[in-house]
XYZ file of C-alpha atoms in Angstrom:
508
model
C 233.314 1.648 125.181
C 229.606 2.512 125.207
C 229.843 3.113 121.858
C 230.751 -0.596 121.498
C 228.094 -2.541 123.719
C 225.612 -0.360 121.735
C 226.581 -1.206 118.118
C 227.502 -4.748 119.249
C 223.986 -4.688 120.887
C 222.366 -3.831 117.856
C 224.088 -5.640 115.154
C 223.609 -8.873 116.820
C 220.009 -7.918 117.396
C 219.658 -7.164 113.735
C 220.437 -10.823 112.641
C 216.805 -11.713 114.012
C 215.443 -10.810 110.500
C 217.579 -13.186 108.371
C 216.042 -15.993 110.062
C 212.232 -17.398 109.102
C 209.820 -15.670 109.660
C 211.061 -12.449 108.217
C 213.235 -13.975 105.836
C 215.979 -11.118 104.865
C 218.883 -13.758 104.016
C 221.077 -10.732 102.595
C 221.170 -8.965 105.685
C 224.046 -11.811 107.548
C 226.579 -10.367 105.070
C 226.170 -6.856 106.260
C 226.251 -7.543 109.704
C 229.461 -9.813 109.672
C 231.028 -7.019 107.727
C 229.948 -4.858 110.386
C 230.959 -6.884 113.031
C 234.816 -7.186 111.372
C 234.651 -3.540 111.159
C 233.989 -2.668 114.460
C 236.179 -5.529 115.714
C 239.327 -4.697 113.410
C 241.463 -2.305 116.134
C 240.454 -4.335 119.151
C 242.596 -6.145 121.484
C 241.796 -9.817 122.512
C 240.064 -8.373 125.695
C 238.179 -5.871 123.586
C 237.076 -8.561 120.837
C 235.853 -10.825 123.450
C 233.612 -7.997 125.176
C 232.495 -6.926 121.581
C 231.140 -10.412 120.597
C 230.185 -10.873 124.012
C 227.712 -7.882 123.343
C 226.723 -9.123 119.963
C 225.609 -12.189 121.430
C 223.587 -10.686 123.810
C 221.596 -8.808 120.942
C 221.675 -12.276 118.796
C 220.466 -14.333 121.350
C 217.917 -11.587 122.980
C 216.163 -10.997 119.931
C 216.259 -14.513 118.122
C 215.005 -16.253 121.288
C 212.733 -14.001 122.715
C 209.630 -16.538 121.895
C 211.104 -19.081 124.920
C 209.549 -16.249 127.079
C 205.626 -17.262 125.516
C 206.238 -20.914 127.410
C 207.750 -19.538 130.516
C 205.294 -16.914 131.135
C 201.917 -19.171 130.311
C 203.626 -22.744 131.665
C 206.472 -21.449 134.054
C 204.507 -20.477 136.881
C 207.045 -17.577 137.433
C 206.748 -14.189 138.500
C 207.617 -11.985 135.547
C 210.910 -10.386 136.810
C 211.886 -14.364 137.997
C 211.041 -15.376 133.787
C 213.078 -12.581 132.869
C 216.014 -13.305 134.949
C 215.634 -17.293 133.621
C 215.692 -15.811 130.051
C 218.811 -13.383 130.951
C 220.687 -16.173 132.643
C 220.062 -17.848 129.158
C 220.946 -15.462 126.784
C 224.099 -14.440 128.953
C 225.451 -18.038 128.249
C 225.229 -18.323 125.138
C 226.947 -14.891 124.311
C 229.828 -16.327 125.644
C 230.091 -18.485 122.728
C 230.545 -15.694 119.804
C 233.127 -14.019 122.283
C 235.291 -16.417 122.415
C 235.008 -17.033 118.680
C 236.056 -13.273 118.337
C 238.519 -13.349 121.419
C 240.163 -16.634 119.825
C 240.829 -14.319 116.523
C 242.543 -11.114 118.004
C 244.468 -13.453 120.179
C 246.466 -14.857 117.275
C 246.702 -11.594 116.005
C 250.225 -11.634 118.300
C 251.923 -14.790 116.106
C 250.554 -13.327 112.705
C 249.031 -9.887 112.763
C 246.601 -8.744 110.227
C 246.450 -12.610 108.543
C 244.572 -13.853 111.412
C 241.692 -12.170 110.793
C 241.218 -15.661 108.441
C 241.295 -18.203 111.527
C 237.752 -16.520 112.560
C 236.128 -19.304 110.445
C 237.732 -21.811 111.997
C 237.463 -20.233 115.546
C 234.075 -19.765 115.108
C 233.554 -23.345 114.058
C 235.295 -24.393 117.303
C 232.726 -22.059 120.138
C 229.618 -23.207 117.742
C 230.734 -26.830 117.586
C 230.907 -26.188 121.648
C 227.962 -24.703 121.704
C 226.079 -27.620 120.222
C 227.397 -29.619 122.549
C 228.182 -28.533 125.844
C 225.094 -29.615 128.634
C 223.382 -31.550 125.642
C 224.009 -28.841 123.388
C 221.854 -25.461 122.056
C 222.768 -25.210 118.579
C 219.715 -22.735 117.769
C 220.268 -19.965 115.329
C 223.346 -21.028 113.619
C 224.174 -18.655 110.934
C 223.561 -21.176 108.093
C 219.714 -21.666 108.281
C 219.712 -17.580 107.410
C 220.328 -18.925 104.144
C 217.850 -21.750 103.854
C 215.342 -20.440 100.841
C 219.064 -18.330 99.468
C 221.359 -19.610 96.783
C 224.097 -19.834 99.050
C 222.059 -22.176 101.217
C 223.298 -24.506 97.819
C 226.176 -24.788 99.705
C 224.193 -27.161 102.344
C 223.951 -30.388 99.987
C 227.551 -30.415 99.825
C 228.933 -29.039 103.133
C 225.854 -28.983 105.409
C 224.316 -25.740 107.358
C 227.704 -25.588 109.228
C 229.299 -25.762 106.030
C 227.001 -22.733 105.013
C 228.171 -20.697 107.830
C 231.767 -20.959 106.962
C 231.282 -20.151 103.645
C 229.066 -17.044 104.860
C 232.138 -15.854 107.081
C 234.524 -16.428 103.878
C 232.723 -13.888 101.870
C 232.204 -11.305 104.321
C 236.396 -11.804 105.195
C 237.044 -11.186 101.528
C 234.465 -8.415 101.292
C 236.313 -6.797 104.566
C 239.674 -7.521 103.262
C 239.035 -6.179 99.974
C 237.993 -2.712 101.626
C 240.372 -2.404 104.116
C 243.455 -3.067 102.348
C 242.220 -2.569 98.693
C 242.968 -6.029 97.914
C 241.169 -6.499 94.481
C 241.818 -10.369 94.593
C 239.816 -10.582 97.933
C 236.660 -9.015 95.874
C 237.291 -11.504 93.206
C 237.143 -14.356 96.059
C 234.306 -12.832 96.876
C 232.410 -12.957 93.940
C 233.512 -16.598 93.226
C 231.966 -17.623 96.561
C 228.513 -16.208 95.725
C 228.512 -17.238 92.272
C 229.167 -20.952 93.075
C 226.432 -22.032 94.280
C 224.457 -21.078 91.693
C 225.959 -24.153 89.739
C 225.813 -26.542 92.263
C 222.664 -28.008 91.891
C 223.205 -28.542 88.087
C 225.699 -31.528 89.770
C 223.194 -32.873 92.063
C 223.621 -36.528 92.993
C 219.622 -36.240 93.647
C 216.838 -37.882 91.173
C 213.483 -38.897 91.654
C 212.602 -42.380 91.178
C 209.010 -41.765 89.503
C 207.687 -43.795 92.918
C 205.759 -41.383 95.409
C 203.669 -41.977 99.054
C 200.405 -40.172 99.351
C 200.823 -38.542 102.616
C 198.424 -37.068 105.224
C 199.616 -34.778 107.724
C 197.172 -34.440 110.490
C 196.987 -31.354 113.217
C 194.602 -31.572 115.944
C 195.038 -28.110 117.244
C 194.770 -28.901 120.983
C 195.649 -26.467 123.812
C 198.486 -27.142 125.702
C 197.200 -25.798 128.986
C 194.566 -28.917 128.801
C 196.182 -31.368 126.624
C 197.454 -33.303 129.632
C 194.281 -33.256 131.089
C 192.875 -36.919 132.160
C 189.569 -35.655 131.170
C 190.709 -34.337 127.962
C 192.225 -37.947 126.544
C 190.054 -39.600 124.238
C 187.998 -36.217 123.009
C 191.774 -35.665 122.004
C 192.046 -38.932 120.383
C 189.037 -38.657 118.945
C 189.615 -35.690 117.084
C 192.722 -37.071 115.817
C 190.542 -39.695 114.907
C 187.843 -38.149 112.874
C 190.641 -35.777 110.648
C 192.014 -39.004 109.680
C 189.433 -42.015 108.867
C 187.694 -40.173 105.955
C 191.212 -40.309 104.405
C 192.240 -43.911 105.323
C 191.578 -45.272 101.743
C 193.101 -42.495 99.916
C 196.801 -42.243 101.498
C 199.898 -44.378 102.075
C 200.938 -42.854 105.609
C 199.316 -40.611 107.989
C 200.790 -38.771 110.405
C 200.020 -37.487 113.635
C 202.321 -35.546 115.853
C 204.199 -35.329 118.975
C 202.420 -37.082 121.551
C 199.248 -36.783 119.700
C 197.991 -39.508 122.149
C 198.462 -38.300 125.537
C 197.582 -41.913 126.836
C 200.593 -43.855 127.868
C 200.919 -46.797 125.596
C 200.428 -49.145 127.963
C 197.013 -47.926 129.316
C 196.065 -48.075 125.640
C 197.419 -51.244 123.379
C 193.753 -52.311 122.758
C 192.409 -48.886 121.094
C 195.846 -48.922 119.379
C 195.145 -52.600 118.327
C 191.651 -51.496 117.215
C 193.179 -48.546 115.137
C 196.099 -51.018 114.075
C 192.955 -53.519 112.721
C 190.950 -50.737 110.848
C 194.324 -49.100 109.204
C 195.284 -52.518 107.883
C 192.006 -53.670 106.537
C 191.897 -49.852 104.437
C 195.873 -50.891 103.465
C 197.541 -47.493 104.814
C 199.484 -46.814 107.905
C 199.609 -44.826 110.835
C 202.755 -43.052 113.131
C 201.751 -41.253 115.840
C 203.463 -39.566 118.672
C 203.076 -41.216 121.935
C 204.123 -41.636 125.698
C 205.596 -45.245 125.973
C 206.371 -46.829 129.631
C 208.769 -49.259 130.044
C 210.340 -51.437 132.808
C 209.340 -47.642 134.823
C 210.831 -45.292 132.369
C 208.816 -42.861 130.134
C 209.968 -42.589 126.198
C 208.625 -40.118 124.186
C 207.837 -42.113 121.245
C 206.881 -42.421 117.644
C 204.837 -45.947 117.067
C 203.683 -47.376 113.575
C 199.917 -48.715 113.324
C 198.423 -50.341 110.359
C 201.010 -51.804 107.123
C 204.717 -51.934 107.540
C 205.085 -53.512 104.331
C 203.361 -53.002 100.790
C 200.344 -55.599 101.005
C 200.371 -56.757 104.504
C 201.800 -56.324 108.013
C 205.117 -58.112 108.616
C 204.971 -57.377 112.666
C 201.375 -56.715 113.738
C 200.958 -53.595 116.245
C 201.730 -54.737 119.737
C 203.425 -52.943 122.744
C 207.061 -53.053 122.888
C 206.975 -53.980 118.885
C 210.329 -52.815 117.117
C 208.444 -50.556 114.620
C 209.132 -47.611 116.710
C 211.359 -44.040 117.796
C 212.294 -43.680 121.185
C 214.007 -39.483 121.731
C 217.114 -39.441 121.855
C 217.759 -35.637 122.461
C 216.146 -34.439 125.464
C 215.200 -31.007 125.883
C 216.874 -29.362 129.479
C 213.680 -28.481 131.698
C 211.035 -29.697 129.298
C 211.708 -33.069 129.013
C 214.756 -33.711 131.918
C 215.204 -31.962 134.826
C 219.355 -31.724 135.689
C 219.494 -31.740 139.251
C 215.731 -32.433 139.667
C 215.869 -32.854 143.619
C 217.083 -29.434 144.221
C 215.291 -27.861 141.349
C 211.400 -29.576 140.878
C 210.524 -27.997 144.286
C 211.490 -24.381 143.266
C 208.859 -23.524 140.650
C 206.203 -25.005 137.979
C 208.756 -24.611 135.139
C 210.908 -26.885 136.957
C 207.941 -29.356 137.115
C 205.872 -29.417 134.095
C 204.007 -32.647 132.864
C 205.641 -35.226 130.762
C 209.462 -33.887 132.238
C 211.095 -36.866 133.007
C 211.993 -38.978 130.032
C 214.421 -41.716 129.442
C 217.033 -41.138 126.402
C 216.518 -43.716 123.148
C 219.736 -44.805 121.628
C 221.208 -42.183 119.374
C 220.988 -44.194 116.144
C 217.440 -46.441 115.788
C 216.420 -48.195 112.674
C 214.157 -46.305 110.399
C 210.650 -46.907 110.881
C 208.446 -49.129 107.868
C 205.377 -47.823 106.836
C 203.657 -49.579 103.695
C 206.897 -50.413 102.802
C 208.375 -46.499 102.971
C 211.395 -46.177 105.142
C 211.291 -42.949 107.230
C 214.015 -41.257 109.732
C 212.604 -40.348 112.608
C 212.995 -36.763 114.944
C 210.773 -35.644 117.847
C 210.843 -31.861 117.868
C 214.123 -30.579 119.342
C 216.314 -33.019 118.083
C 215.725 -32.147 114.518
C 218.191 -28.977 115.403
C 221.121 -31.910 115.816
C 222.146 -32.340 112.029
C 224.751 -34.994 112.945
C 221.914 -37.119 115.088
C 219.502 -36.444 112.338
C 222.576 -37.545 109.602
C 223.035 -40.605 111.659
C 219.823 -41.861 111.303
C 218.877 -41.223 107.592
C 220.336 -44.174 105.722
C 221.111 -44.707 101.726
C 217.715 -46.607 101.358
C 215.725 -44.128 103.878
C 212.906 -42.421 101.352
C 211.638 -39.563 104.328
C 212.677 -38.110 107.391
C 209.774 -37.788 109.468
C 209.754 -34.766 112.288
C 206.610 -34.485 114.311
C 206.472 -32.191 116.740
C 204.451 -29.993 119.615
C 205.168 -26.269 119.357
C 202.127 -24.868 120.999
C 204.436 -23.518 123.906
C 205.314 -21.076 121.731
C 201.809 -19.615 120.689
C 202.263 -16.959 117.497
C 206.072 -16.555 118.151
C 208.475 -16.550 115.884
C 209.978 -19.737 117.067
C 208.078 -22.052 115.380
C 208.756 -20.433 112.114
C 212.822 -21.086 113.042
C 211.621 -24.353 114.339
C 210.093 -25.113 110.231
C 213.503 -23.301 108.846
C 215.724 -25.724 110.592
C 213.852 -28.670 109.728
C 213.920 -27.679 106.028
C 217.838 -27.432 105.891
C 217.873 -31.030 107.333
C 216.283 -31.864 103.607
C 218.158 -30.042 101.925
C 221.438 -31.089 103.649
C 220.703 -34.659 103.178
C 218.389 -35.016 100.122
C 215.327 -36.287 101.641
C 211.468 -35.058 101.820
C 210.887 -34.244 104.812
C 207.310 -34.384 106.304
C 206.465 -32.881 109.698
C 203.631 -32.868 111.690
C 202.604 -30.590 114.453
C 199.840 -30.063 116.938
C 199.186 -26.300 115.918
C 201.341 -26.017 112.913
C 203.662 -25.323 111.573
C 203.164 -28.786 109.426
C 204.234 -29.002 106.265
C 206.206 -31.520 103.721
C 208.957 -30.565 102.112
C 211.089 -31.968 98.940
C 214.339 -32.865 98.537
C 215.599 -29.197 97.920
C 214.452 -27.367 101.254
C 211.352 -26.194 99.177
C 207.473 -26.620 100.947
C 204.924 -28.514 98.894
C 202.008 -28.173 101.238
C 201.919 -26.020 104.123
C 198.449 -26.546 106.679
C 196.907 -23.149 108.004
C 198.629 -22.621 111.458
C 196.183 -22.934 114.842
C 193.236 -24.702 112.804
C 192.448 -28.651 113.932
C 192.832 -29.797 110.091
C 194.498 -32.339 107.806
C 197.131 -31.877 104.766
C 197.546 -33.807 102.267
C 200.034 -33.950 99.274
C 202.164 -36.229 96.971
C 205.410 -36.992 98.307
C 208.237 -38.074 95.549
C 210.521 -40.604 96.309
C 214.171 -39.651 95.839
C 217.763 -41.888 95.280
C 221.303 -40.545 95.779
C 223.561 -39.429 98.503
C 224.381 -35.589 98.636
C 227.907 -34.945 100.102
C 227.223 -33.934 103.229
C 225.538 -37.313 103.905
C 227.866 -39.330 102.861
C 230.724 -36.930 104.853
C 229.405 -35.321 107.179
C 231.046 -31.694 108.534
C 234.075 -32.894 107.527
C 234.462 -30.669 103.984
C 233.197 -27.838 106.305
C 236.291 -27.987 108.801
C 238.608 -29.008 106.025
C 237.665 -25.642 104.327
C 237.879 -23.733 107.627
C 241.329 -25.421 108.752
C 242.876 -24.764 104.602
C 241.485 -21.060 104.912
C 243.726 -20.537 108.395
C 246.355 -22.765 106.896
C 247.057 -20.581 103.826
C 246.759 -16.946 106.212
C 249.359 -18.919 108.627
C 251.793 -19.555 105.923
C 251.271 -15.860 103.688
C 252.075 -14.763 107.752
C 255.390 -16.181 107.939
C 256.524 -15.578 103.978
C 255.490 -11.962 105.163
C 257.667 -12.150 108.260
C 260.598 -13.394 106.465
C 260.367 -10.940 103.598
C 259.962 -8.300 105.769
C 263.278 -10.140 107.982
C 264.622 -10.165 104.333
C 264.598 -6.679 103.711
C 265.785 -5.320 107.254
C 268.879 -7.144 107.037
């Protein structure tokens, strides 16, 4: 059994170097395959304790960076931030398990074939996962294969949709060596040579229009950001990165609560701003704390042009042009059970942690007549919010974000990964703007334009195409991903019961 935990342990651990920023997208195939084979004489109980331990090492290893925030922000002892992170990673372990438990449990209706349900199974605990308590769907197997040619798959199916496909070929590549099933290998090869043609059918074109863009990245601490004192030097700096380029650019963007002010307290410098952006003809969207009718948004607001020439609703507080969060992050930005919790520790009472929810769906926000999908940060890891939100006639998904919590970890660089696959699942640039980086834009394909320097107060500008079409997955959804997963455990159900009655067949 030791033998187990430690293999588990260690190929879950592994899979922390097919994600960004290490980048080894080949390496998911070899663990899956490694996982199947330690997994293929296990009972139900067995399976569930193996994935339960490959979890562990997933989980441990590809979200080690929360630890940067809790030790400089929590306010914890180290052993107490530990024991937070453990509780953490010992949750979400159970997720894999019961994908793996779900398999060798079926094995008892139809043997050996089951071992094709694990797609769907593990559909079901990851679907669960990015739901239950608000949902954590971090490190899904799919944005492993962002900058891969499977990742082609995304367009068409989504990053879920990538996952199943990823558990497909390493099934066939396990079936094909353990029963020396030549037409598994040629499965096999059919699923990795597919998406090489996919993007020759792209529903994606450029429309020869493009939007100047200036992404700009202030580079302020976090420990001080919050700071009364520190406001308008904060402003300010945002300030001087982005007048010099106010004739030169379309849209500017600043990030997550760039302005630490709450709107309120600061409608006339925003009218001020909103005056000077309009008389240069280029817009501004900057993060922001609004307060309404006593409840805190965190908010993305639109200064200067909505439209081409001139503003069609002038900058005032409460105006529509606006993105109110939807998805909250759990401790950061809500506290569950904040009476009993807030007085136990710092982490349970950082700044800024008591937000209201916007509605899940919001129109796009206008910017010199550009139409952009908003995301704050966290929520751009919920593809069906982010989905939701990005209409036929949007041209950009905008993501702005605040990732200094997690200083030179590796998160942010998962944090840039995931936002890319959004693009590249639903055909849209994507432009995102963060306090200490990463910020970057990003075309319709997944693929970075411009990147800015990480930690550095500086501005990035680039070219942004504008794109028409509708890939698949935006006009569907998940739904070709679970109809692939359901007609891969449909087909192993039915060769299970032709094999039962041919083997009935020939005892009688």
């Amino acid at each position: 059994m030791r033998n187990y935990r430690v293999a588990s342990l260690l190929l879950g651990g592994s899979l922390v170097f097919s994600y960004a920023p290490f980048q080894q997208a080949w390496l998911v195939l070899p663990v899956l395959f490694g996982l199947l084979l330690l997994t293929r004489k296990a009972s139900a109980g067995m399976a569930w304790r193996i994935g339960f331990y490959f979890g562990l090492g997933w989980f441990s290893a590809g979200l080690s960076w929360i630890y940067v925030s809790i030790d400089q922000f929590g306010g914890l002892p180290v052993i107490a931030s530990l024991a937070v992170l453990m509780v953490l990673f010992l949750y979400l372990s159970l997720f894999p398990a019961l994908a793996l438990f779900l398999w060798k449990y079926c094995e008892r209706w139809f043997g050996y074939f089951a071992i094709a349900l694990l797609p769907l199974t593990w559909l079901i605990s990851e679907s669960i996962r990015g739901w239950f308590l608000t949902g954590f769907p971090w490190l899904e197997l799919g944005y492993t294969q962002t900058d891969s040619w499977i990742g082609n798959y995304a367009p068409w199916l989504g990053g879920v949709g990538v996952t199943v496909m990823l558990w497909a070929i390493a099934i066939a590549l396990f079936v094909w060596f353990d029963r020396k099933r030549k037409e598994f290998g040629l499965i096999a090869f059919g699923l990795l040579i597919i998406p090489f043609t996919l993007p020759w059918v792209s529903t994606i074109e450029k429309t020869g229009e493009q939007a100047r863009v200036l992404l700009v990245q202030g580079n302020i601490e976090q420990s001080i950001k919050w700071n009364p004192d520190q406001h308008w030097q904060s402003l300010m700096t945002y300030l001087d990165l982005s007048r010099p380029h106010y004739l030169s650019h379309d849209i500017i963007i600043w990030p997550e609560s760039a302005v630490t002010m709450p709107e309120p307290y600061t409608d006339d410098v925003l009218s001020n701003i909103h005056n000077a952006l309009v008389e240069t003809d280029t817009t501004l969207i900057t993060g922001i704390i609004d307060y309404q009718q006593n409840e805190y948004f965190n908010t993305m607001i639109v200064l200067g042009l909505d439209a081409p020439y001139r503003p069609v609703e002038p900058y005032t507080h409460g105006h529509t042009n606006r993105y109110q969060k939807h998805q909250l992050l759990p401790i950061g930005e809500f506290v569950p059970f904040e009476d009993l919790l807030r007085p136990l520790a710092p982490l349970f009472d950082l700044p800024m942690s008591s937000f209201s929810r916007g509605d899940y769906k919001q129109p796009n926000l206008r910017a010199k007549g550009f139409h952009l999908a908003g995301a704050i940060c966290y929520e751009i890891a919920f593809p069906d919010q982010v989905r939701a939100n990005v209409l036929p006639t949007t041209d950009y998904i905008l993501t702005v974000s605040n990732d200094t919590w997690f200083g030179a970890s590796h998160g942010p660089a998962q944090h840039m990964q995931i936002a890319r696959m959004r693009a590249l699942e639903l055909g849209r640039p994507l432009l995102r703007a963060t306090n200490n980086g990463i910020s970057a834009v990003v075309d319709a394909n997944g693929h970075e334009i411009a990147r800015a320097p990480q930690f550095s107060a500086t501005s990035l500008s680039a070219h942004v195409p504008v794109v028409t079409g509708q890939t698949a997955y935006h006009r569907y959804g998940s739904i070709g991903a679970w109809l692939i997963a359901v007609l891969i455990a449909l087909s192993s159900i039915l060769a299970a019961f032709r094999h039962g009655q041919a083997r009935s067949k020939s005892v009688n």
